[in-house]
Amino acid sequence: MDIVFTIDEKFTRFCAVAIASLLKHNKTEEICFHIVTDNLTEKSKTILSELAKQSGACTYFYHVPKEKTEGYQVKAMSHRISLATFYRCMLPSLLPSQLSKAIYLDSDILVLDSIKEIWNTDLNNIAIAGIEGKHSI
């Protein structure tokens, strides 16, 4: 399973909780985390990598170059939303092309059960699927 998070430095600890909870409830799955970021410190990368490694998962980091986001302005609710929130919209251009399927998860969640059923869902060549939510971005 390939799992994607988009985070900035402030969300490292939340992402660590999401990773730990996902690994706890998906022990028999081969998991690779793909973390898209613009400013993670080496310390934060090490924390997330080591956490994943303890359960046999791999971790890849993808740096978003500043020029990719030049011209983007985060105004509405900017005290709550960082530019990293919008990286999910750029995933096709940020992740490797050989990655044919991935599950994007917000970094401030708890995974309370296996996500195998979600992973095994046949999308019939549909490019993207998600849940409907009133307050989702």
Short mmCIF file of C-alpha atoms in Angstrom, two decimals:
data_model
loop_
_atom_site.label_atom_id
_atom_site.label_comp_id
_atom_site.label_asym_id
_atom_site.label_seq_id
_atom_site.Cartn_x
_atom_site.Cartn_y
_atom_site.Cartn_z
CA MET A 1 0.00 0.00 0.00
CA ASP A 2 1.24 3.44 -0.90
CA ILE A 3 0.07 6.12 1.53
CA VAL A 4 0.52 9.84 0.84
CA PHE A 5 0.66 12.70 3.33
CA THR A 6 1.21 16.38 2.53
CA ILE A 7 2.68 18.21 5.51
CA ASP A 8 4.78 21.08 6.70
CA GLU A 9 7.05 21.13 9.74
CA LYS A 10 4.20 22.08 12.10
CA PHE A 11 2.32 18.88 11.26
CA THR A 12 5.17 16.42 11.86
CA ARG A 13 3.83 15.24 15.21
CA PHE A 14 0.30 14.80 13.84
CA CYS A 15 1.65 12.85 10.89
CA ALA A 16 3.63 10.64 13.30
CA VAL A 17 0.39 9.78 15.13
CA ALA A 18 -1.36 9.02 11.83
CA ILE A 19 1.53 6.77 10.74
CA ALA A 20 1.63 4.94 14.09
CA SER A 21 -2.12 4.36 14.11
CA LEU A 22 -2.14 3.15 10.50
CA LEU A 23 0.72 0.74 11.15
CA LYS A 24 -0.94 -0.56 14.33
CA HIS A 25 -4.09 -1.56 12.44
CA ASN A 26 -2.44 -2.80 9.24
CA LYS A 27 0.33 -5.05 10.55
CA THR A 28 0.18 -7.61 7.74
CA GLU A 29 0.34 -5.08 4.91
CA GLU A 30 3.41 -3.87 3.04
CA ILE A 31 3.26 -0.11 3.41
CA CYS A 32 5.23 2.74 1.87
CA PHE A 33 4.70 6.30 3.02
CA HIS A 34 5.13 9.13 0.54
CA ILE A 35 5.48 12.44 2.34
CA VAL A 36 5.20 15.61 0.28
CA THR A 37 6.61 18.69 1.99
CA ASP A 38 8.34 21.99 1.49
CA ASN A 39 10.21 22.44 4.74
CA LEU A 40 10.74 19.35 6.92
CA THR A 41 13.91 19.36 8.96
CA GLU A 42 16.24 16.38 8.83
CA LYS A 43 15.25 15.64 12.44
CA SER A 44 11.56 15.42 11.48
CA LYS A 45 12.35 13.24 8.47
CA THR A 46 14.35 10.91 10.71
CA ILE A 47 11.53 10.69 13.27
CA LEU A 48 8.97 9.76 10.61
CA SER A 49 11.31 7.36 8.81
CA GLU A 50 12.32 5.55 11.99
CA LEU A 51 8.71 5.24 13.11
CA ALA A 52 7.78 3.60 9.82
CA LYS A 53 10.92 1.45 9.77
CA GLN A 54 10.04 -0.08 13.18
CA SER A 55 7.09 -1.80 11.49
CA GLY A 56 8.92 -2.62 8.27
CA ALA A 57 7.40 0.24 6.28
CA CYS A 58 9.38 2.44 3.93
CA THR A 59 9.29 6.22 3.68
CA TYR A 60 9.97 8.55 0.77
CA PHE A 61 10.11 12.32 0.99
CA TYR A 62 9.31 14.65 -1.89
CA HIS A 63 10.36 18.27 -1.69
CA VAL A 64 8.04 20.81 -3.33
CA PRO A 65 10.21 23.42 -5.03
CA LYS A 66 9.25 27.02 -4.30
CA GLU A 67 8.70 27.73 -8.00
CA LYS A 68 5.87 25.14 -8.05
CA THR A 69 3.85 27.33 -5.69
CA GLU A 70 4.86 30.82 -6.77
CA GLY A 71 1.74 32.85 -7.25
CA TYR A 72 -0.34 30.77 -4.85
CA GLN A 73 -1.84 32.81 -2.06
CA VAL A 74 -3.46 31.30 1.00
CA LYS A 75 -5.76 33.96 2.38
CA ALA A 76 -9.04 32.50 3.60
CA MET A 77 -8.56 30.81 6.96
CA SER A 78 -4.79 31.24 6.56
CA HIS A 79 -4.32 30.93 10.31
CA ARG A 80 -5.53 27.32 10.00
CA ILE A 81 -4.47 26.28 6.53
CA SER A 82 -0.94 26.19 5.18
CA LEU A 83 0.22 25.91 1.60
CA ALA A 84 0.98 22.22 2.26
CA THR A 85 -2.78 21.64 2.41
CA PHE A 86 -2.97 22.31 -1.31
CA TYR A 87 -0.11 19.99 -2.32
CA ARG A 88 -2.69 17.19 -2.62
CA CYS A 89 -3.97 18.98 -5.73
CA MET A 90 -0.49 18.70 -7.27
CA LEU A 91 0.21 15.06 -6.43
CA PRO A 92 0.25 13.80 -10.03
CA SER A 93 3.12 16.19 -10.81
CA LEU A 94 4.97 15.63 -7.51
CA LEU A 95 4.92 11.84 -7.13
CA PRO A 96 6.80 9.37 -9.34
CA SER A 97 4.88 8.30 -12.46
CA GLN A 98 5.44 4.60 -11.65
CA LEU A 99 3.23 5.02 -8.58
CA SER A 100 -0.01 3.72 -10.09
CA LYS A 101 -2.19 3.88 -6.99
CA ALA A 102 -2.02 5.64 -3.63
CA ILE A 103 -4.24 6.54 -0.72
CA TYR A 104 -4.03 10.15 0.38
CA LEU A 105 -4.71 10.70 4.08
CA ASP A 106 -4.85 13.94 6.01
CA SER A 107 -2.01 14.00 8.49
CA ASP A 108 -4.15 14.82 11.51
CA ILE A 109 -6.19 11.61 11.61
CA LEU A 110 -6.29 8.41 13.61
CA VAL A 111 -6.63 5.15 11.71
CA LEU A 112 -8.77 2.84 13.82
CA ASP A 113 -9.04 -0.19 11.55
CA SER A 114 -7.51 -1.85 8.52
CA ILE A 115 -7.56 0.16 5.31
CA LYS A 116 -7.12 -2.95 3.16
CA GLU A 117 -10.71 -2.73 1.88
CA ILE A 118 -10.10 0.82 0.71
CA TRP A 119 -6.83 -0.21 -0.95
CA ASN A 120 -8.52 -3.14 -2.72
CA THR A 121 -11.40 -1.03 -4.06
CA ASP A 122 -11.50 -1.29 -7.85
CA LEU A 123 -11.74 2.23 -9.22
CA ASN A 124 -12.37 1.03 -12.79
CA ASN A 125 -9.88 3.50 -14.27
CA ILE A 126 -11.31 6.40 -12.27
CA ALA A 127 -8.49 8.84 -11.54
CA ILE A 128 -9.57 9.93 -8.07
CA ALA A 129 -12.11 8.94 -5.43
CA GLY A 130 -12.95 10.41 -2.06
CA ILE A 131 -15.58 10.85 0.56
CA GLU A 132 -18.11 13.62 0.55
CA GLY A 133 -17.74 16.03 3.43
CA LYS A 134 -19.33 19.36 4.26
CA HIS A 135 -16.18 20.99 5.54
CA SER A 136 -13.56 19.19 3.45
CA ILE A 137 -10.94 21.02 1.45
#
